[in-house]
Amino acid sequence: CGLHSAESEQTLAIIHWCEKNFTHFFSVPNVRSYLHRKMWFDTVGDVPVLSLHREPLNKFDNRLIKRTFDFLMSGLFLCTVFPFIYLIVGAIIKITSPGPIFFKQKRNGINGKEFWCYKFRSMKVNKDADKVQATKNDPRKTKFGDFMRKTNIDELPQLINVFLGDMSLVGPRPEVRHYVNYWTPEQMRVLDVRPGITDPASIKFRNENELMEKAADPEDYYINVIMQEKIKLYLEYVENASFWYDIKLIFQTFWVIVKE
């Protein structure tokens, strides 16, 4: 039955008839007259609802599993392997280029909340670090920095962000406010989940800097081509996030790095 709520008397009459004649009654929400799109059935507590989007991480148990996994894995790494990596990588950074070991930048996280995102510094200290996207042959990169970027070693300090709860091991990459300002309302759904160290877009666009190098206007090409394709993959992750999907993406990331 898809009658409007204003026609409750007719609906009740149909229900009574169904109950007397061994017929199952189903009520269909009358939204198709104004919403011509796919919708998802869900519950908020004990209340059945129709959602505009499928978002598994809206469920508390899914969020709890994800956060517990992030906390344990990042904590284990930070307490065992990371101190040795920090000593070795930090020493090389200091020897090869003057400046701090860490590069930190404000990024947009869940619900648009900004946080300091940490990386090993792979560039010479410069005033454009927060404004200009790096390209493949960027003169600002140090030789060791180029190696770190290719192997993703520069991303390891983000495990601190994961431990603190600003990020997750898997999730859409955190973006700077400058680029988030170009997103449409639909694309802002990316910020419904914690950003991550890896995700489907990070695996697919590992040649991002190379593509930008060939573009006449790297900034415009990133905003209108690369970023748009990445956001599609971000939203795909938001709608299909699960513990086993995260495990799959982590292994795919390791495999891609090893192959390179």
mmCIF file of C-alpha atoms in Angstrom:
data_model
loop_
_atom_site.group_PDB
_atom_site.id
_atom_site.type_symbol
_atom_site.label_atom_id
_atom_site.label_comp_id
_atom_site.label_asym_id
_atom_site.label_seq_id
_atom_site.Cartn_x
_atom_site.Cartn_y
_atom_site.Cartn_z
ATOM 1 C CA CYS A 1 0.000 0.000 0.000
ATOM 2 C CA GLY A 2 1.422 3.362 -1.037
ATOM 3 C CA LEU A 3 -1.427 5.655 -0.023
ATOM 4 C CA HIS A 4 -0.624 9.083 1.422
ATOM 5 C CA SER A 5 -0.828 9.485 5.220
ATOM 6 C CA ALA A 6 -3.827 11.797 4.714
ATOM 7 C CA GLU A 7 -5.741 8.752 3.469
ATOM 8 C CA SER A 8 -5.313 6.876 6.736
ATOM 9 C CA GLU A 9 -8.959 5.718 6.902
ATOM 10 C CA GLN A 10 -8.649 3.908 3.575
ATOM 11 C CA THR A 11 -5.333 2.422 4.633
ATOM 12 C CA LEU A 12 -6.809 1.100 7.896
ATOM 13 C CA ALA A 13 -9.690 -0.442 5.972
ATOM 14 C CA ILE A 14 -7.224 -2.258 3.721
ATOM 15 C CA ILE A 15 -5.246 -3.475 6.754
ATOM 16 C CA HIS A 16 -8.409 -4.889 8.369
ATOM 17 C CA TRP A 17 -9.387 -6.640 5.150
ATOM 18 C CA CYS A 18 -5.881 -8.158 4.819
ATOM 19 C CA GLU A 19 -5.918 -9.450 8.395
ATOM 20 C CA LYS A 20 -9.282 -11.151 7.871
ATOM 21 C CA ASN A 21 -8.269 -12.714 4.549
ATOM 22 C CA PHE A 22 -4.824 -14.124 5.414
ATOM 23 C CA THR A 23 -3.078 -11.510 3.247
ATOM 24 C CA HIS A 24 0.244 -9.864 4.123
ATOM 25 C CA PHE A 25 0.147 -6.080 4.256
ATOM 26 C CA PHE A 26 3.138 -3.912 3.357
ATOM 27 C CA SER A 27 3.294 -0.137 3.586
ATOM 28 C CA VAL A 28 5.405 1.652 0.969
ATOM 29 C CA PRO A 29 6.582 5.193 1.893
ATOM 30 C CA ASN A 30 5.084 7.659 -0.546
ATOM 31 C CA VAL A 31 8.297 9.425 -1.636
ATOM 32 C CA ARG A 32 8.522 8.454 -5.295
ATOM 33 C CA SER A 33 6.318 11.372 -6.288
ATOM 34 C CA TYR A 34 9.136 13.800 -5.443
ATOM 35 C CA LEU A 35 12.305 11.700 -5.042
ATOM 36 C CA HIS A 36 13.242 9.958 -8.275
ATOM 37 C CA ARG A 37 16.374 8.222 -7.040
ATOM 38 C CA LYS A 38 17.538 5.039 -5.372
ATOM 39 C CA MET A 39 17.063 4.934 -1.600
ATOM 40 C CA TRP A 40 18.282 2.578 1.130
ATOM 41 C CA PHE A 41 16.330 1.006 3.956
ATOM 42 C CA ASP A 42 17.899 1.413 7.374
ATOM 43 C CA THR A 43 16.976 1.791 11.019
ATOM 44 C CA VAL A 44 17.723 4.517 13.549
ATOM 45 C CA GLY A 45 17.357 2.717 16.848
ATOM 46 C CA ASP A 46 14.077 0.856 16.406
ATOM 47 C CA VAL A 47 12.706 3.301 13.835
ATOM 48 C CA PRO A 48 12.685 2.154 10.181
ATOM 49 C CA VAL A 49 13.870 4.878 7.806
ATOM 50 C CA LEU A 50 14.748 5.429 4.162
ATOM 51 C CA SER A 51 18.221 6.852 3.619
ATOM 52 C CA LEU A 52 19.416 8.771 0.567
ATOM 53 C CA HIS A 53 22.765 6.983 0.731
ATOM 54 C CA ARG A 54 24.182 3.663 1.818
ATOM 55 C CA GLU A 55 26.723 4.402 4.546
ATOM 56 C CA PRO A 56 27.818 1.326 6.547
ATOM 57 C CA LEU A 57 29.918 3.422 8.941
ATOM 58 C CA ASN A 58 26.765 5.109 10.219
ATOM 59 C CA LYS A 59 26.252 1.937 12.239
ATOM 60 C CA PHE A 60 27.886 2.018 15.677
ATOM 61 C CA ASP A 61 29.172 -1.574 15.569
ATOM 62 C CA ASN A 62 30.951 -0.974 12.225
ATOM 63 C CA ARG A 63 32.553 2.208 13.561
ATOM 64 C CA LEU A 64 33.622 0.415 16.757
ATOM 65 C CA ILE A 65 35.293 -2.426 14.827
ATOM 66 C CA LYS A 66 37.094 0.019 12.541
ATOM 67 C CA ARG A 67 38.284 2.279 15.359
ATOM 68 C CA THR A 68 39.449 -0.655 17.502
ATOM 69 C CA PHE A 69 41.456 -2.067 14.587
ATOM 70 C CA ASP A 70 42.972 1.359 13.840
ATOM 71 C CA PHE A 71 43.888 1.967 17.489
ATOM 72 C CA LEU A 72 45.499 -1.445 18.028
ATOM 73 C CA MET A 73 47.449 -1.564 14.749
ATOM 74 C CA SER A 74 48.719 2.020 14.922
ATOM 75 C CA GLY A 75 49.592 1.663 18.610
ATOM 76 C CA LEU A 76 51.505 -1.564 17.977
ATOM 77 C CA PHE A 77 53.468 -0.009 15.102
ATOM 78 C CA LEU A 78 54.252 3.215 16.981
ATOM 79 C CA CYS A 79 55.537 1.275 20.019
ATOM 80 C CA THR A 80 57.713 -1.202 18.090
ATOM 81 C CA VAL A 81 58.895 -0.377 14.554
ATOM 82 C CA PHE A 82 58.306 3.366 14.278
ATOM 83 C CA PRO A 83 61.003 4.535 16.782
ATOM 84 C CA PHE A 84 63.707 2.841 14.683
ATOM 85 C CA ILE A 85 62.294 4.241 11.437
ATOM 86 C CA TYR A 86 62.139 7.699 13.011
ATOM 87 C CA LEU A 87 65.815 7.550 14.076
ATOM 88 C CA ILE A 88 67.038 6.380 10.661
ATOM 89 C CA VAL A 89 64.763 8.464 8.430
ATOM 90 C CA GLY A 90 65.027 11.502 10.698
ATOM 91 C CA ALA A 91 68.833 11.395 10.623
ATOM 92 C CA ILE A 92 68.911 11.186 6.815
ATOM 93 C CA ILE A 93 66.444 14.079 6.484
ATOM 94 C CA LYS A 94 68.537 16.236 8.821
ATOM 95 C CA ILE A 95 71.798 15.377 7.011
ATOM 96 C CA THR A 96 70.462 15.914 3.480
ATOM 97 C CA SER A 97 68.319 19.011 4.021
ATOM 98 C CA PRO A 98 68.137 21.678 6.748
ATOM 99 C CA GLY A 99 64.788 21.944 8.483
ATOM 100 C CA PRO A 100 62.405 19.884 10.640
ATOM 101 C CA ILE A 101 61.992 16.114 10.350
ATOM 102 C CA PHE A 102 58.210 16.314 10.197
ATOM 103 C CA PHE A 103 56.117 18.313 7.770
ATOM 104 C CA LYS A 104 52.710 19.145 9.185
ATOM 105 C CA GLN A 105 49.756 20.597 7.324
ATOM 106 C CA LYS A 106 46.156 21.334 8.242
ATOM 107 C CA ARG A 107 43.779 18.946 6.498
ATOM 108 C CA ASN A 108 40.016 18.469 6.579
ATOM 109 C CA GLY A 109 38.850 15.444 8.562
ATOM 110 C CA ILE A 110 35.527 13.904 9.527
ATOM 111 C CA ASN A 111 32.649 16.399 9.506
ATOM 112 C CA GLY A 112 35.013 19.001 8.054
ATOM 113 C CA LYS A 113 37.007 19.334 11.286
ATOM 114 C CA GLU A 114 40.583 20.434 10.584
ATOM 115 C CA PHE A 115 43.567 18.627 12.116
ATOM 116 C CA TRP A 116 47.345 18.632 11.773
ATOM 117 C CA CYS A 117 48.372 15.874 9.351
ATOM 118 C CA TYR A 118 51.948 14.634 9.823
ATOM 119 C CA LYS A 119 54.450 13.397 7.225
ATOM 120 C CA PHE A 120 58.200 12.962 7.010
ATOM 121 C CA ARG A 121 59.465 16.075 5.228
ATOM 122 C CA SER A 122 60.302 15.186 1.628
ATOM 123 C CA MET A 123 60.880 18.726 0.317
ATOM 124 C CA LYS A 124 63.211 21.587 1.010
ATOM 125 C CA VAL A 125 61.634 24.131 3.329
ATOM 126 C CA ASN A 126 59.669 26.481 1.042
ATOM 127 C CA LYS A 127 56.867 29.036 1.305
ATOM 128 C CA ASP A 128 54.663 27.242 -1.275
ATOM 129 C CA ALA A 129 54.480 23.900 0.550
ATOM 130 C CA ASP A 130 50.871 24.532 1.597
ATOM 131 C CA LYS A 131 49.749 26.029 -1.709
ATOM 132 C CA VAL A 132 51.307 24.248 -4.697
ATOM 133 C CA GLN A 133 50.775 20.559 -5.495
ATOM 134 C CA ALA A 134 53.953 18.533 -5.896
ATOM 135 C CA THR A 135 54.741 17.158 -9.369
ATOM 136 C CA LYS A 136 56.939 14.255 -10.465
ATOM 137 C CA ASN A 137 60.079 16.305 -11.124
ATOM 138 C CA ASP A 138 59.343 18.994 -8.578
ATOM 139 C CA PRO A 139 62.601 20.876 -7.862
ATOM 140 C CA ARG A 140 61.520 21.340 -4.235
ATOM 141 C CA LYS A 141 61.847 17.604 -3.535
ATOM 142 C CA THR A 142 65.055 16.262 -2.045
ATOM 143 C CA LYS A 143 66.607 13.088 -3.468
ATOM 144 C CA PHE A 144 65.762 11.157 -0.336
ATOM 145 C CA GLY A 145 62.333 12.803 -0.322
ATOM 146 C CA ASP A 146 61.682 11.449 -3.807
ATOM 147 C CA PHE A 147 62.552 7.951 -2.561
ATOM 148 C CA MET A 148 60.249 8.366 0.449
ATOM 149 C CA ARG A 149 57.346 9.432 -1.760
ATOM 150 C CA LYS A 150 57.803 6.481 -4.125
ATOM 151 C CA THR A 151 57.838 4.019 -1.225
ATOM 152 C CA ASN A 152 55.257 5.910 0.868
ATOM 153 C CA ILE A 153 57.652 6.084 3.813
ATOM 154 C CA ASP A 154 56.806 9.780 4.132
ATOM 155 C CA GLU A 155 53.218 8.802 5.095
ATOM 156 C CA LEU A 156 54.208 6.677 8.114
ATOM 157 C CA PRO A 157 53.920 9.509 10.687
ATOM 158 C CA GLN A 158 50.218 9.610 9.849
ATOM 159 C CA LEU A 159 49.936 6.561 12.078
ATOM 160 C CA ILE A 160 50.170 9.140 14.875
ATOM 161 C CA ASN A 161 47.022 10.720 13.415
ATOM 162 C CA VAL A 162 45.395 7.282 13.293
ATOM 163 C CA PHE A 163 46.263 6.598 16.933
ATOM 164 C CA LEU A 164 44.842 9.978 17.972
ATOM 165 C CA GLY A 165 41.620 9.338 16.065
ATOM 166 C CA ASP A 166 42.011 12.069 13.438
ATOM 167 C CA MET A 167 42.505 9.473 10.708
ATOM 168 C CA SER A 168 41.929 5.812 9.931
ATOM 169 C CA LEU A 169 44.202 3.258 8.273
ATOM 170 C CA VAL A 170 41.765 3.165 5.346
ATOM 171 C CA GLY A 171 39.589 6.028 4.162
ATOM 172 C CA PRO A 172 39.490 8.910 1.673
ATOM 173 C CA ARG A 173 42.743 10.854 1.685
ATOM 174 C CA PRO A 174 42.531 14.059 3.783
ATOM 175 C CA GLU A 175 42.434 17.171 1.645
ATOM 176 C CA VAL A 176 43.422 20.765 2.356
ATOM 177 C CA ARG A 177 40.648 23.345 2.746
ATOM 178 C CA HIS A 178 41.704 25.061 -0.502
ATOM 179 C CA TYR A 179 40.584 22.056 -2.564
ATOM 180 C CA VAL A 180 37.594 21.124 -0.392
ATOM 181 C CA ASN A 181 36.164 24.541 -1.261
ATOM 182 C CA TYR A 182 35.720 23.276 -4.838
ATOM 183 C CA TRP A 183 33.602 20.286 -3.781
ATOM 184 C CA THR A 184 29.868 20.140 -4.491
ATOM 185 C CA PRO A 185 27.338 19.435 -1.684
ATOM 186 C CA GLU A 186 27.103 15.835 -2.915
ATOM 187 C CA GLN A 187 30.900 15.458 -2.807
ATOM 188 C CA MET A 188 31.033 16.753 0.770
ATOM 189 C CA ARG A 189 29.737 13.312 1.806
ATOM 190 C CA VAL A 190 33.405 12.261 1.655
ATOM 191 C CA LEU A 191 33.764 14.021 5.028
ATOM 192 C CA ASP A 192 31.158 11.731 6.620
ATOM 193 C CA VAL A 193 33.988 9.300 7.451
ATOM 194 C CA ARG A 194 37.491 9.626 8.892
ATOM 195 C CA PRO A 195 40.168 10.217 6.246
ATOM 196 C CA GLY A 196 42.704 7.451 5.799
ATOM 197 C CA ILE A 197 46.286 6.634 4.859
ATOM 198 C CA THR A 198 45.182 4.558 1.884
ATOM 199 C CA ASP A 199 42.019 4.005 -0.170
ATOM 200 C CA PRO A 200 41.003 2.958 -3.721
ATOM 201 C CA ALA A 201 41.974 6.355 -5.183
ATOM 202 C CA SER A 202 45.461 6.188 -3.646
ATOM 203 C CA ILE A 203 46.004 2.823 -5.321
ATOM 204 C CA LYS A 204 44.696 3.930 -8.725
ATOM 205 C CA PHE A 205 46.350 7.356 -8.876
ATOM 206 C CA ARG A 206 49.895 6.530 -7.825
ATOM 207 C CA ASN A 207 51.027 8.306 -11.023
ATOM 208 C CA GLU A 208 49.149 11.471 -10.047
ATOM 209 C CA ASN A 209 52.277 13.653 -10.026
ATOM 210 C CA GLU A 210 53.332 12.342 -13.427
ATOM 211 C CA LEU A 211 49.937 13.206 -14.927
ATOM 212 C CA MET A 212 50.096 16.719 -13.478
ATOM 213 C CA GLU A 213 53.616 17.183 -14.857
ATOM 214 C CA LYS A 214 52.281 16.743 -18.399
ATOM 215 C CA ALA A 215 49.349 19.136 -17.965
ATOM 216 C CA ALA A 216 49.490 22.706 -19.293
ATOM 217 C CA ASP A 217 48.000 23.941 -16.025
ATOM 218 C CA PRO A 218 48.727 21.372 -13.245
ATOM 219 C CA GLU A 219 46.481 23.107 -10.702
ATOM 220 C CA ASP A 220 43.485 23.235 -13.046
ATOM 221 C CA TYR A 221 44.094 19.650 -14.187
ATOM 222 C CA TYR A 222 44.163 18.423 -10.596
ATOM 223 C CA ILE A 223 40.942 20.236 -9.626
ATOM 224 C CA ASN A 224 38.880 19.394 -12.702
ATOM 225 C CA VAL A 225 40.181 15.961 -13.674
ATOM 226 C CA ILE A 226 42.174 14.064 -11.047
ATOM 227 C CA MET A 227 40.281 15.327 -8.004
ATOM 228 C CA GLN A 228 36.905 14.573 -9.625
ATOM 229 C CA GLU A 229 37.925 10.988 -10.379
ATOM 230 C CA LYS A 230 39.356 10.527 -6.900
ATOM 231 C CA ILE A 231 36.166 11.788 -5.261
ATOM 232 C CA LYS A 232 34.122 9.205 -7.189
ATOM 233 C CA LEU A 233 36.310 6.494 -5.664
ATOM 234 C CA TYR A 234 36.103 8.137 -2.225
ATOM 235 C CA LEU A 235 32.297 8.045 -2.354
ATOM 236 C CA GLU A 236 32.390 4.442 -3.541
ATOM 237 C CA TYR A 237 34.411 3.613 -0.423
ATOM 238 C CA VAL A 238 32.001 5.538 1.843
ATOM 239 C CA GLU A 239 29.096 3.473 0.494
ATOM 240 C CA ASN A 240 30.862 0.108 0.735
ATOM 241 C CA ALA A 241 33.140 0.417 3.772
ATOM 242 C CA SER A 242 33.628 -2.751 5.801
ATOM 243 C CA PHE A 243 36.339 -4.402 7.885
ATOM 244 C CA TRP A 244 37.188 -6.949 5.183
ATOM 245 C CA TYR A 245 37.186 -4.280 2.463
ATOM 246 C CA ASP A 246 39.729 -2.348 4.554
ATOM 247 C CA ILE A 247 41.933 -5.436 4.885
ATOM 248 C CA LYS A 248 41.754 -5.976 1.121
ATOM 249 C CA LEU A 249 42.780 -2.369 0.399
ATOM 250 C CA ILE A 250 45.690 -2.560 2.870
ATOM 251 C CA PHE A 251 47.074 -5.647 1.109
ATOM 252 C CA GLN A 252 46.508 -4.083 -2.324
ATOM 253 C CA THR A 253 48.457 -1.020 -1.196
ATOM 254 C CA PHE A 254 51.405 -3.137 -0.009
ATOM 255 C CA TRP A 255 51.354 -5.093 -3.273
ATOM 256 C CA VAL A 256 51.395 -1.936 -5.419
ATOM 257 C CA ILE A 257 54.301 -0.482 -3.420
ATOM 258 C CA VAL A 258 56.301 -3.734 -3.669
ATOM 259 C CA LYS A 259 55.741 -3.955 -7.445
ATOM 260 C CA GLU A 260 57.151 -0.472 -7.905
#
